[in-house]
Coordinates of N, CA and C in Angstrom, one line a residue:
X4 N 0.8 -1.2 0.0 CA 0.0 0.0 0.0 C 0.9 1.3 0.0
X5 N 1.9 1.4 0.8 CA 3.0 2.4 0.3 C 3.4 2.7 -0.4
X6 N 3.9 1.6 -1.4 CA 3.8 1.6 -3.1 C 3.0 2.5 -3.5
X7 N 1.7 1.8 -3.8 CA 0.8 2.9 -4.3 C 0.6 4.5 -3.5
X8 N 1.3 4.6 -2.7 CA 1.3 6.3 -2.3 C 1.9 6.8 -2.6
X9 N 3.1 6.4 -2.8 CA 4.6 6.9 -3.3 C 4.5 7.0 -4.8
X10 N 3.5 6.6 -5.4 CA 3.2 6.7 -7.1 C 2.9 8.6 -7.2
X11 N 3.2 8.9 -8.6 CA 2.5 10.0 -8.5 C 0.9 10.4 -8.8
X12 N 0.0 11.5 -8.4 CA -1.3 11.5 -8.3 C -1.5 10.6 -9.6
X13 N -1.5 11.3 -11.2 CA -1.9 10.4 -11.6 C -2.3 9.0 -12.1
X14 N -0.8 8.5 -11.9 CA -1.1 6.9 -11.7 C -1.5 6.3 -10.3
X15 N -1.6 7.4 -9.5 CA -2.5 6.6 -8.2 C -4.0 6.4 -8.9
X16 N -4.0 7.3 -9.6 CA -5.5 7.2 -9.9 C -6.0 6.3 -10.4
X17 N -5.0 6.1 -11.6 CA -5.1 5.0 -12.0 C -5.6 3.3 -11.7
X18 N -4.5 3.6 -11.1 CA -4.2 2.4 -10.0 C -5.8 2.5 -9.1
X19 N -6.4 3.6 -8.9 CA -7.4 2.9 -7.9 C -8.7 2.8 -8.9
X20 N -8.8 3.5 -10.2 CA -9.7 2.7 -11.1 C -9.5 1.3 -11.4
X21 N -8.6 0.9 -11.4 CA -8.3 -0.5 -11.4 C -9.1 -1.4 -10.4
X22 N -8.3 -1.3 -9.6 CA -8.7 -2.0 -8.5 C -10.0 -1.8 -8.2
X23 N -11.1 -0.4 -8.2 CA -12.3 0.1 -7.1 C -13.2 0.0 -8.5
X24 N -13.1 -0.1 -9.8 CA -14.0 0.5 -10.9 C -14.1 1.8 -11.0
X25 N -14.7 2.2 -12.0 CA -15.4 3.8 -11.8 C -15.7 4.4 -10.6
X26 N -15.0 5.5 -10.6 CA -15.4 6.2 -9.5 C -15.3 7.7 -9.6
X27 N -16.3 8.7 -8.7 CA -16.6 9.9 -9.2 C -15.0 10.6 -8.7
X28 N -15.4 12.1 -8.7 CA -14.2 12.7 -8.5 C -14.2 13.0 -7.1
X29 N -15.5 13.1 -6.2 CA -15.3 13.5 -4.6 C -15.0 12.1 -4.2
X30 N -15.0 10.9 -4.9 CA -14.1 9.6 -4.0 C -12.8 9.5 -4.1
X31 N -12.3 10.3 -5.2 CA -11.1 10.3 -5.7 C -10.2 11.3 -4.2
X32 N -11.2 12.6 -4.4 CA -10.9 13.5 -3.6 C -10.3 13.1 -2.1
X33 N -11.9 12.3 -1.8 CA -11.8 11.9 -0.2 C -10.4 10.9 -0.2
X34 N -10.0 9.7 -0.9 CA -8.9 9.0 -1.5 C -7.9 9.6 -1.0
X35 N -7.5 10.5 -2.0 CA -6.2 11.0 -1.9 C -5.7 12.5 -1.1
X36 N -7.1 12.6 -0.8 CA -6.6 13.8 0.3 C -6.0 15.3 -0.4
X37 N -6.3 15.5 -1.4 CA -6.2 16.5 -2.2 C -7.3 17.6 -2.6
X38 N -7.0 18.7 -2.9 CA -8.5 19.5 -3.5 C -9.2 18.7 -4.6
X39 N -10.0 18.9 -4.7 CA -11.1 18.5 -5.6 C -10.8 19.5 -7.1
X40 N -10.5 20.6 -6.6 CA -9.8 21.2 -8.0 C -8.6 20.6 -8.6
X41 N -7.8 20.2 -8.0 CA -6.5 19.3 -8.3 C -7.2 18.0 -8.7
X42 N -8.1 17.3 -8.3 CA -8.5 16.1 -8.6 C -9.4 16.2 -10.2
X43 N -10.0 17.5 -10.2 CA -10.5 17.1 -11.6 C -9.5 17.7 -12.6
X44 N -8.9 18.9 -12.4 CA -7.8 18.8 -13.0 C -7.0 17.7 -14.0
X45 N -6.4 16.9 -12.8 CA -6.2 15.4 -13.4 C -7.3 14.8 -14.2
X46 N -8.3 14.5 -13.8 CA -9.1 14.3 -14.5 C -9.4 14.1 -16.1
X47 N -9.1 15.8 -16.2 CA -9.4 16.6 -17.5 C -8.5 15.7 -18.2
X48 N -7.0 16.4 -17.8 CA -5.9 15.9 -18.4 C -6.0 14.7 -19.2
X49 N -6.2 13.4 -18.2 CA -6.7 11.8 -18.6 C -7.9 11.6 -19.1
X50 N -8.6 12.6 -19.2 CA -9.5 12.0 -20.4 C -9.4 13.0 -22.2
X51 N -8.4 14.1 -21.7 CA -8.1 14.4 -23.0 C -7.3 13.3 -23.9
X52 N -6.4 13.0 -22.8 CA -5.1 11.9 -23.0 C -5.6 10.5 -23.5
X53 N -7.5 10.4 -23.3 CA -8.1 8.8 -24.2 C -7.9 8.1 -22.8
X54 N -7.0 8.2 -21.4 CA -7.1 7.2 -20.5 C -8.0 6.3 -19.7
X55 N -8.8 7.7 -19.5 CA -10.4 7.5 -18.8 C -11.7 8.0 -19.5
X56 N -12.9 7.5 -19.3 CA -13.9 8.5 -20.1 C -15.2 8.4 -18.5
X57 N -15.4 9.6 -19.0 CA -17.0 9.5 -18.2 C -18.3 8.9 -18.2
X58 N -18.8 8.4 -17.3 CA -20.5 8.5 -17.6 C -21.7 9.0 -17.0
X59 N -22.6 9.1 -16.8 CA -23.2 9.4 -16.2 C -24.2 7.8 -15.1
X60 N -24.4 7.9 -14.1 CA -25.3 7.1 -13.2 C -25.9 7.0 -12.1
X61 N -27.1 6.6 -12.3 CA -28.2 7.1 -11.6 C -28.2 6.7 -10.5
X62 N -28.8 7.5 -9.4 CA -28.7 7.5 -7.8 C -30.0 6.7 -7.3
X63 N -30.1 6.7 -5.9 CA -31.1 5.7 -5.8 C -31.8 7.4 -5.3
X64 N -31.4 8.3 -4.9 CA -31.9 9.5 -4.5 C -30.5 10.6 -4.9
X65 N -31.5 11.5 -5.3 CA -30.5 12.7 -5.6 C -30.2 13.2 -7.3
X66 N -29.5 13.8 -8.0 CA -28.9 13.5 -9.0 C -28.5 12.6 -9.4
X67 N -28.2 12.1 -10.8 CA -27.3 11.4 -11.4 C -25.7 11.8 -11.0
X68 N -25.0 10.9 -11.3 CA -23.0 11.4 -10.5 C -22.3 10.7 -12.0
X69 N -21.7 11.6 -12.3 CA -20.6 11.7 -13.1 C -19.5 10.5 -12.6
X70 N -19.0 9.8 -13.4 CA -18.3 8.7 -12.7 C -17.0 8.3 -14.4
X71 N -15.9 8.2 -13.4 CA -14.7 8.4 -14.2 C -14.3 6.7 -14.3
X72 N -13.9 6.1 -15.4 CA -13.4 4.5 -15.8 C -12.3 4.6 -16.6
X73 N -11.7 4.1 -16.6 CA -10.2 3.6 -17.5 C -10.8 3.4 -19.0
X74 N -10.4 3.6 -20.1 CA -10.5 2.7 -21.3 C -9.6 1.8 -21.7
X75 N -9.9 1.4 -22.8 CA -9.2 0.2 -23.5 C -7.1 0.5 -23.4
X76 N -7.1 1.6 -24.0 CA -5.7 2.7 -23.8 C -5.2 2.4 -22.6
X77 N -5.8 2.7 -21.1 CA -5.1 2.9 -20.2 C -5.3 1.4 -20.1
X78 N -6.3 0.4 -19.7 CA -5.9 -1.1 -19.5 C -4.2 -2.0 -20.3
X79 N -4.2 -1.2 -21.3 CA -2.6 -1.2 -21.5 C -1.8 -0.9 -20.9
X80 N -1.8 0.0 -20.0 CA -0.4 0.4 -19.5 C -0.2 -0.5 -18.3
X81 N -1.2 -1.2 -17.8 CA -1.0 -2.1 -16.4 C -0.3 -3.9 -17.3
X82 N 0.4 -4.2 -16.6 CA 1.4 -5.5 -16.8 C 0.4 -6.9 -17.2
X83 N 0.5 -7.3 -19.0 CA 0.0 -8.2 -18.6 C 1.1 -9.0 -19.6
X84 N 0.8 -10.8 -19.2 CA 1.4 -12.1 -19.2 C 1.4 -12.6 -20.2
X85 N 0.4 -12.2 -21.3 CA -0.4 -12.9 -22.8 C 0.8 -13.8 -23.5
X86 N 2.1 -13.0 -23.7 CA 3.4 -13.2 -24.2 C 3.8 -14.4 -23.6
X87 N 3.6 -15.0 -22.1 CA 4.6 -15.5 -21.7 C 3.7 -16.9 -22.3
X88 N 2.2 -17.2 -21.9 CA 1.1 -17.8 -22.0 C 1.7 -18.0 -23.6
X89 N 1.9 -17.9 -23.9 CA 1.7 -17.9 -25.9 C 3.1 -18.6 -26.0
X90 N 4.0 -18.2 -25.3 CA 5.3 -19.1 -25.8 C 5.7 -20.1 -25.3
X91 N 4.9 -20.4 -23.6 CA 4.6 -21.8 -23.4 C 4.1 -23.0 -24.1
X92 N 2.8 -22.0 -24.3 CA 1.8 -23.0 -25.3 C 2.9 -23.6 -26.4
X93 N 3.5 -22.6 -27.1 CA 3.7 -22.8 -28.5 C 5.3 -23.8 -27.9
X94 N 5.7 -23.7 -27.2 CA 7.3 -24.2 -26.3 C 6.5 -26.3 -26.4
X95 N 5.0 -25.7 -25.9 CA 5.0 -27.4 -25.6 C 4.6 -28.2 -27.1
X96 N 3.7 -27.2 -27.7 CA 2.8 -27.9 -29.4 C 4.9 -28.5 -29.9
X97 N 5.8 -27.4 -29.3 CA 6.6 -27.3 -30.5 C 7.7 -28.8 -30.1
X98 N 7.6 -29.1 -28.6 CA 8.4 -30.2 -28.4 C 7.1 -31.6 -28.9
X99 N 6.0 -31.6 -28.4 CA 4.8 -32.8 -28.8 C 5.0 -33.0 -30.6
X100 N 4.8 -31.6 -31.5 CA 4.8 -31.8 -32.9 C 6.2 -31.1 -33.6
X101 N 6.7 -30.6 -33.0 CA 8.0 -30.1 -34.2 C 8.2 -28.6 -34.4
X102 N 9.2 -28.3 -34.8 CA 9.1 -26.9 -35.5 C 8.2 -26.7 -36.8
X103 N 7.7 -27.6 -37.4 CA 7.4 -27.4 -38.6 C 6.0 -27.0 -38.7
X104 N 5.2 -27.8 -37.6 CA 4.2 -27.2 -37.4 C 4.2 -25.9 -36.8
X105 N 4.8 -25.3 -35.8 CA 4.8 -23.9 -35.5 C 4.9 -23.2 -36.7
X106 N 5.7 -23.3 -37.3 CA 6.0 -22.5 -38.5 C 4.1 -22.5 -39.4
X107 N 4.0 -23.7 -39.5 CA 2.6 -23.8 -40.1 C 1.9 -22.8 -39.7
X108 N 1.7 -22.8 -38.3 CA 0.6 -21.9 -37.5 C 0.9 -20.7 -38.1
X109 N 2.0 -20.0 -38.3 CA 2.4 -18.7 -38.5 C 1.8 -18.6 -40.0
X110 N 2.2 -19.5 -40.6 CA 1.5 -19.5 -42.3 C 0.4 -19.3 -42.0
X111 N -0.7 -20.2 -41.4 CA -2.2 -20.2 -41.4 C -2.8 -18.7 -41.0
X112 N -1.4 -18.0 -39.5 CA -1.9 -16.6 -38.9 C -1.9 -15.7 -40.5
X113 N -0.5 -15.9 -41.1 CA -0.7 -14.5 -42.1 C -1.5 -14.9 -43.6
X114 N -2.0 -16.1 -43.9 CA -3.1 -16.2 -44.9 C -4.6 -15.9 -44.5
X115 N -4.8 -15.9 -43.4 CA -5.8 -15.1 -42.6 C -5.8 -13.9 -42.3
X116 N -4.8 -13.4 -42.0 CA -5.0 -11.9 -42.6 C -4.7 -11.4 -43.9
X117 N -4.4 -12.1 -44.9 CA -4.3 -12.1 -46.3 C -6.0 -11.6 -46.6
X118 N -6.8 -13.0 -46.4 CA -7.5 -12.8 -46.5 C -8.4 -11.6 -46.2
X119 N -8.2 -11.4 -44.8 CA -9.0 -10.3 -43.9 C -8.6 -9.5 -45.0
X120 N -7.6 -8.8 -45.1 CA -7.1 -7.3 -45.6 C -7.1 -7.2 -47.4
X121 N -7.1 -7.9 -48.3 CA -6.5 -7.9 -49.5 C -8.3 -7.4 -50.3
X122 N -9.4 -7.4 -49.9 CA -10.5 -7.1 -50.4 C -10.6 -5.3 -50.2
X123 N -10.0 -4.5 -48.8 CA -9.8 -3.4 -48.9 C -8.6 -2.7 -49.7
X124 N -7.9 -3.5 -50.1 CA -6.8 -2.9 -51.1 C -7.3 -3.1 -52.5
X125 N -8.5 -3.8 -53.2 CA -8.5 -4.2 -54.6 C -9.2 -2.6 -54.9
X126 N -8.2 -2.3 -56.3 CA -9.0 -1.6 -57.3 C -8.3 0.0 -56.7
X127 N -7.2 -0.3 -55.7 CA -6.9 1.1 -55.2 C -5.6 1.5 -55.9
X128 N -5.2 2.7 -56.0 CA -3.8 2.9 -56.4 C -3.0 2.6 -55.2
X129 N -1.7 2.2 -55.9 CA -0.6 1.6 -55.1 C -0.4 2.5 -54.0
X130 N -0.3 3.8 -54.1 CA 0.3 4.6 -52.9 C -0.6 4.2 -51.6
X131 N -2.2 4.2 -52.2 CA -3.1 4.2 -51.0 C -3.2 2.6 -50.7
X132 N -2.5 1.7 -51.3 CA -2.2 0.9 -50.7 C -1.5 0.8 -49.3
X133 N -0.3 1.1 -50.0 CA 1.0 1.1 -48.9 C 0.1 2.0 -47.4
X134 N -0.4 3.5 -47.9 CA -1.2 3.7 -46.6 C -1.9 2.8 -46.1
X135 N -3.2 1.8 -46.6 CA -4.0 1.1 -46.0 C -3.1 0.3 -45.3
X136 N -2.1 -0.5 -45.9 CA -1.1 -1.0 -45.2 C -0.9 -0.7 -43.5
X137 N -0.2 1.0 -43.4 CA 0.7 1.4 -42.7 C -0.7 1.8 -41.8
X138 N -1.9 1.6 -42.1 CA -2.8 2.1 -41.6 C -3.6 1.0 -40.5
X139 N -3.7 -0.3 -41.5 CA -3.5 -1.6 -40.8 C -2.8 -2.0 -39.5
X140 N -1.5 -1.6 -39.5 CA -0.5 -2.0 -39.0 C -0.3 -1.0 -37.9
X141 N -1.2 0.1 -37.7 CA -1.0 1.1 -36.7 C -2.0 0.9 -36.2
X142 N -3.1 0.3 -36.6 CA -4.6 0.0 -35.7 C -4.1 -1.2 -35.2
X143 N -3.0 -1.8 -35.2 CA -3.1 -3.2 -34.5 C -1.9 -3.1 -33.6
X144 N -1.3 -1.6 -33.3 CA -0.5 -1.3 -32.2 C 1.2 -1.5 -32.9
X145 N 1.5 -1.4 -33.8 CA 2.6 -1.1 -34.4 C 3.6 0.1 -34.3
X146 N 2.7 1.4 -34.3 CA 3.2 2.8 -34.6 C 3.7 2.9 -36.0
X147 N 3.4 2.7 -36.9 CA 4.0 2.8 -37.9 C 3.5 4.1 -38.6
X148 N 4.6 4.6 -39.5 CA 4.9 5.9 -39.9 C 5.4 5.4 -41.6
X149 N 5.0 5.9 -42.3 CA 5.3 5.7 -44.0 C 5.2 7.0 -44.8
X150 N 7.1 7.1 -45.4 CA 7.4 7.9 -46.0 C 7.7 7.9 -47.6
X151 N 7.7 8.1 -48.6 CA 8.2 8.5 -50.1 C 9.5 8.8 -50.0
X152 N 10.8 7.7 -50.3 CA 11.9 8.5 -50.9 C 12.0 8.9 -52.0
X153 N 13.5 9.7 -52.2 CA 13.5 10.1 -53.6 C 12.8 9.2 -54.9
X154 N 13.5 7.5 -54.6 CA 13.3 7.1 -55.9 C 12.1 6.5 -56.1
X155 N 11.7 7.1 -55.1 CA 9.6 7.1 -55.3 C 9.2 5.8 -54.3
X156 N 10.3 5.0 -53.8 CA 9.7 3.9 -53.2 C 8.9 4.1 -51.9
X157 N 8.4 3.4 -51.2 CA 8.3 3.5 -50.2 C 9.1 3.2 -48.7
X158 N 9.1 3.9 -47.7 CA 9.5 3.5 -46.4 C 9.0 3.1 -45.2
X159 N 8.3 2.1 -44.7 CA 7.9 1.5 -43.5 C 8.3 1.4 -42.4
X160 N 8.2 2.3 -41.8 CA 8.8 2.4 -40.4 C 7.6 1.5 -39.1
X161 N 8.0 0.5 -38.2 CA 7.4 0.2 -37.3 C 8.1 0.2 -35.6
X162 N 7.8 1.4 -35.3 CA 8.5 1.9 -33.7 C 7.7 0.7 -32.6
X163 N 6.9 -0.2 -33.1 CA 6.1 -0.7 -31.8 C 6.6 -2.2 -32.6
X164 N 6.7 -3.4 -31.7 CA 5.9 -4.6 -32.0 C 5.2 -5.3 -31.1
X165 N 3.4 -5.4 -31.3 CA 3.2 -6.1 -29.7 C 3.4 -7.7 -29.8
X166 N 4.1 -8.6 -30.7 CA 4.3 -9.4 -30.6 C 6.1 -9.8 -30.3
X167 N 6.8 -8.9 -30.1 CA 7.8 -9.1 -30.2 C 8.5 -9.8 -29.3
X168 N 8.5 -10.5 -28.2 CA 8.9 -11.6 -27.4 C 8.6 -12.7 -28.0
X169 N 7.7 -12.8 -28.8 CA 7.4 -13.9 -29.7 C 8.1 -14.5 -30.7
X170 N 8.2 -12.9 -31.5 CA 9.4 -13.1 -32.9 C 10.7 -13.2 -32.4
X171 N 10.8 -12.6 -30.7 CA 12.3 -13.0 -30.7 C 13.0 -14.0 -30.4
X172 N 11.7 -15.2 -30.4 CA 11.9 -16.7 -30.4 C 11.9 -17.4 -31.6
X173 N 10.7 -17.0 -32.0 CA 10.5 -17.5 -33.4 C 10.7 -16.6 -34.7
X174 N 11.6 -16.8 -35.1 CA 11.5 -15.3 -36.3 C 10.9 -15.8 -37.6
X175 N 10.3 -17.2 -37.5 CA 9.1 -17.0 -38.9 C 7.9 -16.4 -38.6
X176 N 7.7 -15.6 -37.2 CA 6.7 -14.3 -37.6 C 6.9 -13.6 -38.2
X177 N 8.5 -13.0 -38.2 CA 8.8 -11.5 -39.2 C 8.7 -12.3 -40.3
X178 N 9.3 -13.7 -40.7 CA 8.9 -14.0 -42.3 C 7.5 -14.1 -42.6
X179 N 6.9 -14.2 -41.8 CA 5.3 -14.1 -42.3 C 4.8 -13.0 -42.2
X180 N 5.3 -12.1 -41.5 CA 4.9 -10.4 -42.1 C 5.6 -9.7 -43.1
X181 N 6.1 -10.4 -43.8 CA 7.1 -9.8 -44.9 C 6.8 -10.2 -46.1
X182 N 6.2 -11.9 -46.1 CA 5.9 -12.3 -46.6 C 4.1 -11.8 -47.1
X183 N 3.5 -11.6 -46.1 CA 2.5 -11.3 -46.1 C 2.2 -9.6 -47.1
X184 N 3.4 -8.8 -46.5 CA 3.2 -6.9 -47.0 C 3.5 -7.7 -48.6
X185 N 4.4 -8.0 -49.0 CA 4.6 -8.5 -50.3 C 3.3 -9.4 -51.2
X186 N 2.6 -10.2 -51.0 CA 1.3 -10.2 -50.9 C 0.2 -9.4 -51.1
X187 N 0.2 -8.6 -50.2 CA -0.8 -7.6 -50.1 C -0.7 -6.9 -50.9
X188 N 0.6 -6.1 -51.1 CA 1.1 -5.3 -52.0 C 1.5 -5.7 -53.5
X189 N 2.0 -6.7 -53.5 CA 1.8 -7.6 -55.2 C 3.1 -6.8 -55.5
X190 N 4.4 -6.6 -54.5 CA 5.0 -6.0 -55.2 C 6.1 -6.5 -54.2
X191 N 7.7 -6.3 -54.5 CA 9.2 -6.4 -53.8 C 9.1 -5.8 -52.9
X192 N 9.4 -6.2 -51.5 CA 9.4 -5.3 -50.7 C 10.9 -6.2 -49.3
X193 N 11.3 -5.3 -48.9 CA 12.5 -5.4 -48.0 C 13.1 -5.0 -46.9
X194 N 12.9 -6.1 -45.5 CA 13.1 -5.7 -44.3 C 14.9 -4.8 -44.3
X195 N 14.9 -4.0 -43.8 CA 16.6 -3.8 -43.9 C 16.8 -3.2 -42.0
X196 N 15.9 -3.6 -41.4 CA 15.8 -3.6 -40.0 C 14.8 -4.0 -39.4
X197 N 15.0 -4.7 -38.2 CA 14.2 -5.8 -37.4 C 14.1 -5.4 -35.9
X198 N 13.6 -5.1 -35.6 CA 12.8 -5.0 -33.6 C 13.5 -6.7 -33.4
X199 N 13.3 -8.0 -34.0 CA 13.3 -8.9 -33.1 C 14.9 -9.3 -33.2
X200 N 15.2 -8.6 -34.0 CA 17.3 -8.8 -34.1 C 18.0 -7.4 -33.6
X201 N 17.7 -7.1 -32.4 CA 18.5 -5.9 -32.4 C 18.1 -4.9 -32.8
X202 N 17.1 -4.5 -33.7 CA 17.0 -3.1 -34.1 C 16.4 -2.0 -33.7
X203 N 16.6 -1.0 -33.9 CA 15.5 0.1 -33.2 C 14.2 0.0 -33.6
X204 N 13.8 -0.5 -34.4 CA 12.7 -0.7 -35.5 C 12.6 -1.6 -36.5
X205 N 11.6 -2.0 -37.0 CA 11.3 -3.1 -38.1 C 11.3 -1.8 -39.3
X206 N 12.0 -1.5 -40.3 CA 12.0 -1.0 -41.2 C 11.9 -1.8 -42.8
X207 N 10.7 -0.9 -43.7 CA 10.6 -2.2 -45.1 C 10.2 -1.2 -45.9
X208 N 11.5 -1.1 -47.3 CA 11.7 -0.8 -48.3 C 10.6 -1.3 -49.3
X209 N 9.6 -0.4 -49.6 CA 8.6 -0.8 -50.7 C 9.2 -0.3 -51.8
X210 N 8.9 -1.7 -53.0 CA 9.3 -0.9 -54.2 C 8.1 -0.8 -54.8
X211 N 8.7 0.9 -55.7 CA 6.9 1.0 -56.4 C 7.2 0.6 -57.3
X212 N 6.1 -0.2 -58.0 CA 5.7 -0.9 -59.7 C 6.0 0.2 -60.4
X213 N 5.6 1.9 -60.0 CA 5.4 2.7 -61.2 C 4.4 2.6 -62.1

């Protein structure tokens, strides 16, 4: 419990949406022993920031009370295991059946998104490809950023990977995402940096058809 006091205000707050659910701003107040101006303050801040949102809910007497919850965003930032659970599983399929099958899995993961994705790319020009791409790959927590060099190609930058304790086991995920942008794109395309080898980033060289 000292832990949690020694945090600053707003990840205390955090921290006690977690644990208590939604809660208004005078429980926050009474909580932390602070002004109630300071407390919505914070508030503001985290829900301009997408952390928390409001709702309204009804009393058994009185007003309705404004009541503050975490969203999808902030349940991210608290520690979770999914990674470790995924490479046991796959640690034991892989001693019971082989490497070969893991590798399968990965084939089956990126022909499924083949499928998913390849009906919103038909019929588009290439450029708004590569965006639907980089657009894809940022709704699924990548961070990716896509630039035009001179010689018209493209550049894929990916600052995030949330699988990457995974690929740093198994690296026929990166070949199935490479394998996959090439696919989607119908065109050469080339990792020249990797998140799961060392690198600051997964970076991939699109060539344009022209």
């Amino acid at each position: 419990m000292n832990q949690i006091k020694e945090l600053p205000t707003r990840e205390r707050i955090l921290h006690m949406m977690k644990t208590s659910g939604p809660l208004s701003a005078k429980e926050i107040t009474s909580e932390l022993q602070i002004t109630e101006m300071a407390v919505r303050r914070h508030l503001g801040t985290m829900e301009r920031d997408g952390l928390i949102e409001s709702k309204m809910i009804r009393q058994t007497m009185g007003r309705p009370t404004s009541v503050f919850g975490l969203t999808e965003l902030a349940e991210g930032l608290f520690p979770k295991n999914y990674h470790t659970l995924t490479l046991d599983l796959l640690g034991e399929l892989e001693q019971e059946s082989g490497e070969d099958t893991i590798k399968l899995l990965f084939e089956k993961r990126r022909d499924k998104l083949k499928q998913q994705y390849e009906s919103s790319m038909e019929g588009i020009p290439f450029a708004d490809k590569v965006k639907k791409l980089a657009q894809i790959q940022n709704d699924n927590g990548y961070m990716t950023e896509c630039e035009q060099n001179d010689n018209g190609d493209f550049v894929l930058k990916e600052h995030n990977c949330p699988i990457s304790q995974i690929a740093n086991r198994y690296n026929h995920a990166c070949d199935c995402e490479l394998s996959l942008f090439k696919s989607l794109l119908n065109t050469e395309v080339e990792r020249t940096e990797c998140l799961a080898q060392d690198g600051k980033r997964c970076i991939y060289i699109i060539s344009n058809p022209k």
